[in-house]
Coordinates of C-alpha atoms in Angstrom, one line a residue:
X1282 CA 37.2 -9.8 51.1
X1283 CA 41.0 -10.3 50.0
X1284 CA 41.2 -13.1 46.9
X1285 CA 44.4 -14.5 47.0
X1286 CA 46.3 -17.0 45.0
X1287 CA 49.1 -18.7 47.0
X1288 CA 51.4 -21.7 46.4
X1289 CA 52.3 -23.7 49.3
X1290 CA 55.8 -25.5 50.7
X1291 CA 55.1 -28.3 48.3
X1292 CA 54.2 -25.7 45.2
X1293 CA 50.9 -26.9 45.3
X1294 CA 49.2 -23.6 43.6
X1295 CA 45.5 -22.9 45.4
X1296 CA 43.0 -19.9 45.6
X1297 CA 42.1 -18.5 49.3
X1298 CA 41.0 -15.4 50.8
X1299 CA 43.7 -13.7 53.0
X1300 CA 42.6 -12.2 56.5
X1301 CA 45.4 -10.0 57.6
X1302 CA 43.9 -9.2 61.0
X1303 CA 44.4 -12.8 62.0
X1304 CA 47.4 -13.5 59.7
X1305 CA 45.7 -17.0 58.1
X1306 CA 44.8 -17.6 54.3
X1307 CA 41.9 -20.0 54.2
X1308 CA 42.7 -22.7 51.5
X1309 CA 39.7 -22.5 49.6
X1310 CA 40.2 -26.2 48.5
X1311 CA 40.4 -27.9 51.7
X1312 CA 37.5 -26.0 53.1
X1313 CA 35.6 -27.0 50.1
X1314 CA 36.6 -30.7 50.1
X1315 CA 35.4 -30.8 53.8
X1316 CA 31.9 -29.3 52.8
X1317 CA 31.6 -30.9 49.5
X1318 CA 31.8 -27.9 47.4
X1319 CA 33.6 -27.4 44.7
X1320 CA 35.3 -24.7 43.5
X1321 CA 37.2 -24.0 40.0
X1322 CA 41.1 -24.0 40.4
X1323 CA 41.8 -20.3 38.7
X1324 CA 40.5 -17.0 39.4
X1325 CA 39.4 -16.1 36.1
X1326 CA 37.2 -19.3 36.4
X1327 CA 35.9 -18.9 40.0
X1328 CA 35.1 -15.1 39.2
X1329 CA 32.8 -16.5 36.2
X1330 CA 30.5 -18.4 38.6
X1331 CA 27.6 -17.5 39.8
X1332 CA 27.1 -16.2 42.9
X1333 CA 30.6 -17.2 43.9
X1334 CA 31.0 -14.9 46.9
X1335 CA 28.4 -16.6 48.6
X1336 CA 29.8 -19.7 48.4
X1337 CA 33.1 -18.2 49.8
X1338 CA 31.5 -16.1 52.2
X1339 CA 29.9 -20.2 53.2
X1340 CA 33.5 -21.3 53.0
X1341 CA 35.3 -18.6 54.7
X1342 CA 32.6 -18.8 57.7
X1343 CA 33.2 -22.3 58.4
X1344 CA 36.9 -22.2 58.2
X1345 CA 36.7 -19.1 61.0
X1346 CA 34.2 -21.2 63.1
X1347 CA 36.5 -24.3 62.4
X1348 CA 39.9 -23.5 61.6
X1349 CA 40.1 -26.3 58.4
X1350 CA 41.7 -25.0 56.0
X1351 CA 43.5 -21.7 57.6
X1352 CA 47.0 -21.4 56.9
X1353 CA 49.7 -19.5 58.2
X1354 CA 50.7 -16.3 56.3
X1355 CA 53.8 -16.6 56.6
X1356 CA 53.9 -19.9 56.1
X1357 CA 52.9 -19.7 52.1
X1358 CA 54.1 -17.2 49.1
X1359 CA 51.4 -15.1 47.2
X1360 CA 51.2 -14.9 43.6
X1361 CA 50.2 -12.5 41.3
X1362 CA 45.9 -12.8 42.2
X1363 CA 45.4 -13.5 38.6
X1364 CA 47.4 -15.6 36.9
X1365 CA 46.4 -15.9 33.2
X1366 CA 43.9 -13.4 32.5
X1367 CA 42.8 -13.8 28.8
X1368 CA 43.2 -10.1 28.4
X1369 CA 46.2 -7.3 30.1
X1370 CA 44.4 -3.8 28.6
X1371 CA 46.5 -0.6 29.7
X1372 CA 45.8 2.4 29.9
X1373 CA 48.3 5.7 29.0
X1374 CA 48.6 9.0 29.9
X1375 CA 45.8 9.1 32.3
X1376 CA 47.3 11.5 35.2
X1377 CA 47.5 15.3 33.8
X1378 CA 51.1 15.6 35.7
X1379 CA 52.4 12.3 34.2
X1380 CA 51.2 14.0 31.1
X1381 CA 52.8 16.8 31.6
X1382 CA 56.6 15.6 32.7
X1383 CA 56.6 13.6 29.4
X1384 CA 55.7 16.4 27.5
X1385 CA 52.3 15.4 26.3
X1386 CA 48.9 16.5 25.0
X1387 CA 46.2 15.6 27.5
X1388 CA 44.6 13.2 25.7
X1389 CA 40.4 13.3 24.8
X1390 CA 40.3 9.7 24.7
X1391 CA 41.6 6.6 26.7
X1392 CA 45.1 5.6 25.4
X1393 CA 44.9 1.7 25.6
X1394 CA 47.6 -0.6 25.0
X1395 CA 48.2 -4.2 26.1
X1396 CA 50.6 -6.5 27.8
X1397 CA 50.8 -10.2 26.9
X1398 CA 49.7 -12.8 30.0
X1399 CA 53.3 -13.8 30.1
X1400 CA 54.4 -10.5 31.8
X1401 CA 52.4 -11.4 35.1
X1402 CA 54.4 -12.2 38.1
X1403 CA 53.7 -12.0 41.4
X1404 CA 54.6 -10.4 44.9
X1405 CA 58.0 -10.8 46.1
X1406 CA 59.6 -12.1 42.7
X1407 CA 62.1 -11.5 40.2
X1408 CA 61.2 -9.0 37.5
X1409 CA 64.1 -9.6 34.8
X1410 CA 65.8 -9.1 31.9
X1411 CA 68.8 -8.9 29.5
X1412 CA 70.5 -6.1 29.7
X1413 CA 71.9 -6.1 26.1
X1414 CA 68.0 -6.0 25.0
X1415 CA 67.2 -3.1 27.8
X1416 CA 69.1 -0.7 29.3
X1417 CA 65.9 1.8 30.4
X1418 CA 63.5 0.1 32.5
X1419 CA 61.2 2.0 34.5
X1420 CA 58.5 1.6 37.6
X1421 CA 55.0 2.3 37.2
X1422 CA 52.4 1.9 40.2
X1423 CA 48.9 1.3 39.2
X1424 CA 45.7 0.5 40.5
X1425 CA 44.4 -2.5 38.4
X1426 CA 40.9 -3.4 37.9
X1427 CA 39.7 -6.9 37.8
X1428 CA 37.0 -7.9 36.1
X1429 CA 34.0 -10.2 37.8
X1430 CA 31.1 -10.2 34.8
X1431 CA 31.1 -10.3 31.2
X1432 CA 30.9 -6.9 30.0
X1433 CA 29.9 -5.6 26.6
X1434 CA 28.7 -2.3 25.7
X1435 CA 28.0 -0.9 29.4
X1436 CA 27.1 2.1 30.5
X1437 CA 29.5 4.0 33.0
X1438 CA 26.7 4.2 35.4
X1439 CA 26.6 0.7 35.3
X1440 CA 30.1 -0.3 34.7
X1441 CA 31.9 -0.7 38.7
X1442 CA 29.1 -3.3 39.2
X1443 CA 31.2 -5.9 36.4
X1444 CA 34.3 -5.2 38.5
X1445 CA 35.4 -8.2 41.2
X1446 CA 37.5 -6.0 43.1
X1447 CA 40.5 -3.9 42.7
X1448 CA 44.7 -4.6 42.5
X1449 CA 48.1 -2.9 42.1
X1450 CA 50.3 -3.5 39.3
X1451 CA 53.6 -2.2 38.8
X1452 CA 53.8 -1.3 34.9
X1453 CA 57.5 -1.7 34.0
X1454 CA 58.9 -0.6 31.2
X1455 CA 61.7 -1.2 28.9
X1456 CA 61.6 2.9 28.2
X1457 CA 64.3 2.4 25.1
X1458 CA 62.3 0.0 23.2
X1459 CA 58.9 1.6 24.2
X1460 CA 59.9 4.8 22.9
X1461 CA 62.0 3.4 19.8
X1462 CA 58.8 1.4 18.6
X1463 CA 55.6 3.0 17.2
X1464 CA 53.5 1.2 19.4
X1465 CA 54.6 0.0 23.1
X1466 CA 53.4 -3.5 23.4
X1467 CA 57.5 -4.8 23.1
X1468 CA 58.5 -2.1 25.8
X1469 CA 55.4 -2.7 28.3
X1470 CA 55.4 -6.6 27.2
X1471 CA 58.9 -8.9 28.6
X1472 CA 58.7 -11.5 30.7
X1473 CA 57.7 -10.8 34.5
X1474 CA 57.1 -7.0 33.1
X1475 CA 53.6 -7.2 34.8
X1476 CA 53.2 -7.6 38.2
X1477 CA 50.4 -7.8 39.9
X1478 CA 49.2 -8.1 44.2
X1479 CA 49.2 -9.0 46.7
X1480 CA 45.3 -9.7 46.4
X1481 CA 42.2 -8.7 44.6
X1482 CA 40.2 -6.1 47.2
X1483 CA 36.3 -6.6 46.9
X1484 CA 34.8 -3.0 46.2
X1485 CA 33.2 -2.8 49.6
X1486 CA 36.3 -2.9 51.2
X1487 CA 38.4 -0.8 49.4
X1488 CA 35.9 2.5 49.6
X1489 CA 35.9 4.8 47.2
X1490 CA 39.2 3.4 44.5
X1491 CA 39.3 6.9 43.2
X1492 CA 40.2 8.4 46.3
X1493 CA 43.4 6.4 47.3
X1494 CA 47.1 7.1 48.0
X1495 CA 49.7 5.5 46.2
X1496 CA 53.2 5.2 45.8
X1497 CA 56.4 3.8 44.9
X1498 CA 59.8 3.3 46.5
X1499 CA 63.0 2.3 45.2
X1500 CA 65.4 0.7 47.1
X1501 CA 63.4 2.8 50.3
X1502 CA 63.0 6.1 48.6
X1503 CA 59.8 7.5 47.8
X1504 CA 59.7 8.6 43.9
X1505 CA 56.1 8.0 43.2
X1506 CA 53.5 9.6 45.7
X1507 CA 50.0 10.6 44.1
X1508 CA 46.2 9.5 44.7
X1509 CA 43.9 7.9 42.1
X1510 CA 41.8 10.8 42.7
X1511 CA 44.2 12.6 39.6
X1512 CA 42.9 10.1 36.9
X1513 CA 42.0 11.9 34.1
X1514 CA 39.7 9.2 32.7
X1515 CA 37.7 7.2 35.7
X1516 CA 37.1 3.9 36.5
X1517 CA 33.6 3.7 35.1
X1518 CA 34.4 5.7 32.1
X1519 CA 37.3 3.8 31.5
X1520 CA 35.6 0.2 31.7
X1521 CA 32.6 1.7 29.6
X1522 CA 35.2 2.7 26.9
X1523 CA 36.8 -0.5 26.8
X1524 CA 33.7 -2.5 26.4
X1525 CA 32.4 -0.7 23.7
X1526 CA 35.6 -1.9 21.9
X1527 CA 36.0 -5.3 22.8
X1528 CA 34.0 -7.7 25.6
X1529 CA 35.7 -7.6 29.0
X1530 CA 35.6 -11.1 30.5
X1531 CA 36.0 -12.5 34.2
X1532 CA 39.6 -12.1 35.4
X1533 CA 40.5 -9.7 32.8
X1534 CA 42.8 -6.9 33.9
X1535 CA 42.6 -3.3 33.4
X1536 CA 45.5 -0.8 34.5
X1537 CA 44.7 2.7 34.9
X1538 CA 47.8 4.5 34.6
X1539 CA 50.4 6.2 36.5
X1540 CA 51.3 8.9 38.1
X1541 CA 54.4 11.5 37.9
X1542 CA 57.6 10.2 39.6
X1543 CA 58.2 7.6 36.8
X1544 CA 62.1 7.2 36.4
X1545 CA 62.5 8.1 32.2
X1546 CA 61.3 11.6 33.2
X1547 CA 63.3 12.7 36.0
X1548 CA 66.6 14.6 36.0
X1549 CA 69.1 12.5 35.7
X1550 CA 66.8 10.1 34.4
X1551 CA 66.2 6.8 37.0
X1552 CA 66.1 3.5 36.1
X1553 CA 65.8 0.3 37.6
X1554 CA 69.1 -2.1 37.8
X1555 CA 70.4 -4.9 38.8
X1556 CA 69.4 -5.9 42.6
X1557 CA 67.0 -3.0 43.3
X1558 CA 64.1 -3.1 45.3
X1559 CA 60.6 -2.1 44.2
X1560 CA 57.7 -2.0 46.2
X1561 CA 53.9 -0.1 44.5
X1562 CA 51.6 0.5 46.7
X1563 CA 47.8 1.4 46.9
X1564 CA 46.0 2.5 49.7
X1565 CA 43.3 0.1 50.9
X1566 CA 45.3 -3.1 48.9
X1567 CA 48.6 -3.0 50.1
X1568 CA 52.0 -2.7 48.6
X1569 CA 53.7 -5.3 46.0
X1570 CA 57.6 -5.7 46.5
X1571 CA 60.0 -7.1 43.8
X1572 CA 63.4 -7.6 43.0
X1573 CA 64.9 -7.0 39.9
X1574 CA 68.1 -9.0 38.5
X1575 CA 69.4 -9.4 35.1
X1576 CA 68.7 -12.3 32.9

């Protein structure tokens, strides 16, 4: 299943579950209005309810069997899957090559930093800023996890089954404040600095998440071009060591890092400007294009 958020031509903002095969969204809302069953109006919120994919595997059904409620693909503009998330935890230095064209230390533990909610933005939008506060910023593709259950203190064996599903994030970066700082929550943190598509991928459709390509292009050229299957920390591990911390709750976000190809390490050094065109990508989600401008 493919958990969408999507706004519509009279920005009404709703939740639905894309079916690219057949190029609809199903408008959760209207198919739950027509079967009396109602539905919270964020992610975070519907991920929190009990057994909520049965109720949208009920909705989803009826809308195939009827056609209430399906829209047109085209005809609506995704947002970022998760809008407000009460927590953006990040995660550094967690591809050995990455590591190593920054001239790092492999690190023995997760390196976890944060980006504030106000950073999200969504598939085909601006990501922007003021050039006389940045003049470095970077592109990052990630695969993000979303959280689905409260988790505190799990075990790694245990820890994928608190996951809803799986996203990409692109994790820019304002690489001159990031490294001027001591810590890199200003850098990682500006204002559409997190985006995040096009949908949140259900784990048994995805596969195996640590075996996935990814990649990102600039303006049409390949920079980026790994597979999750070089994280250094995994996705159990990693949810494990971040509940042991803090309690992960439903819609949180987790970003696993990047790998090489990022723009502050290449020679001459590459960074984003003024009407490029990014697009991440993960294999098994899809790709997430935006559009940067100044501000």
């Amino acid at each position: 299943m493919r958990l969408v958020r999507f706004e519509t031509e009279h920005e009404e903002r709703r939740l639905g579950v894309e079916k690219p095969d057949e190029g609809v969204v199903v408008d959760l809302e209207t198919v739950g209005a027509e079967l009396d069953v109602g539905l919270p109006d964020r992610m975070s919120a519907l991920l929190a309810e009990p057994r909520w994919r049965d109720r949208l595997d009920l909705l989803v059904a009826h809308a195939g069997d009827t056609g209430v409620g399906e829209r047109d693909r085209d005809a609506v503009q995704l947002l970022a899957p998760v809008g407000s998330p009460g927590k953006v935890v990040c995660v550094g230095l967690n591809y050995v090559e990455h590591v190593e064209e920054g001239g790092q230390e492999r690190p023995e533990n997760p390196v976890l930093f944060s980006k504030f909610p106000t950073a999200i933005t969504g598939p085909e939008s601006d990501v922007a800023w003021d050039p006389e506060l940045t003049e470095e910023v970077d592109y990052e593709v990630e695969l993000a996890l979303v959280v689905g259950e409260r988790a505190r203190r799990v075990d790694p064996a245990d820890a994928t089954d608190h996951l809803a599903g799986y996203t990409v994030a692109n994790d820019v970066s304002a690489r001159d404040l990031q490294f001027a700082d001591d810590q890199w929550v200003r850098g990682k943190s500006l204002d559409t600095f997190c985006p995040l598509g096009p949908a949140i991928v259900t784990p048994e459709e995805i596969g195996d998440p640590e075996d996935c390509s990814m990649w990102t292009d600039l303006n049409g050229e390949r920079l980026q071009d790994s597979t999750t299957g070089n994280l250094i920390f995994g996705i159990d591990e990693l949810v494990s060591f971040c509940s042991d911390a803090f309690t992960l709750e439903p819609g949180d976000v987790i970003l696993t890092g990047t790998p090489p190809g990022v723009g502050a390490f290449r020679d001459p050094p590459v960074y984003l400007e003024d009407g490029d065109e990014v697009t991440v990508g993960v294999e098994g989600i899809g790709e997430l294009t935006n559009y940067c401008r100044y501000d």
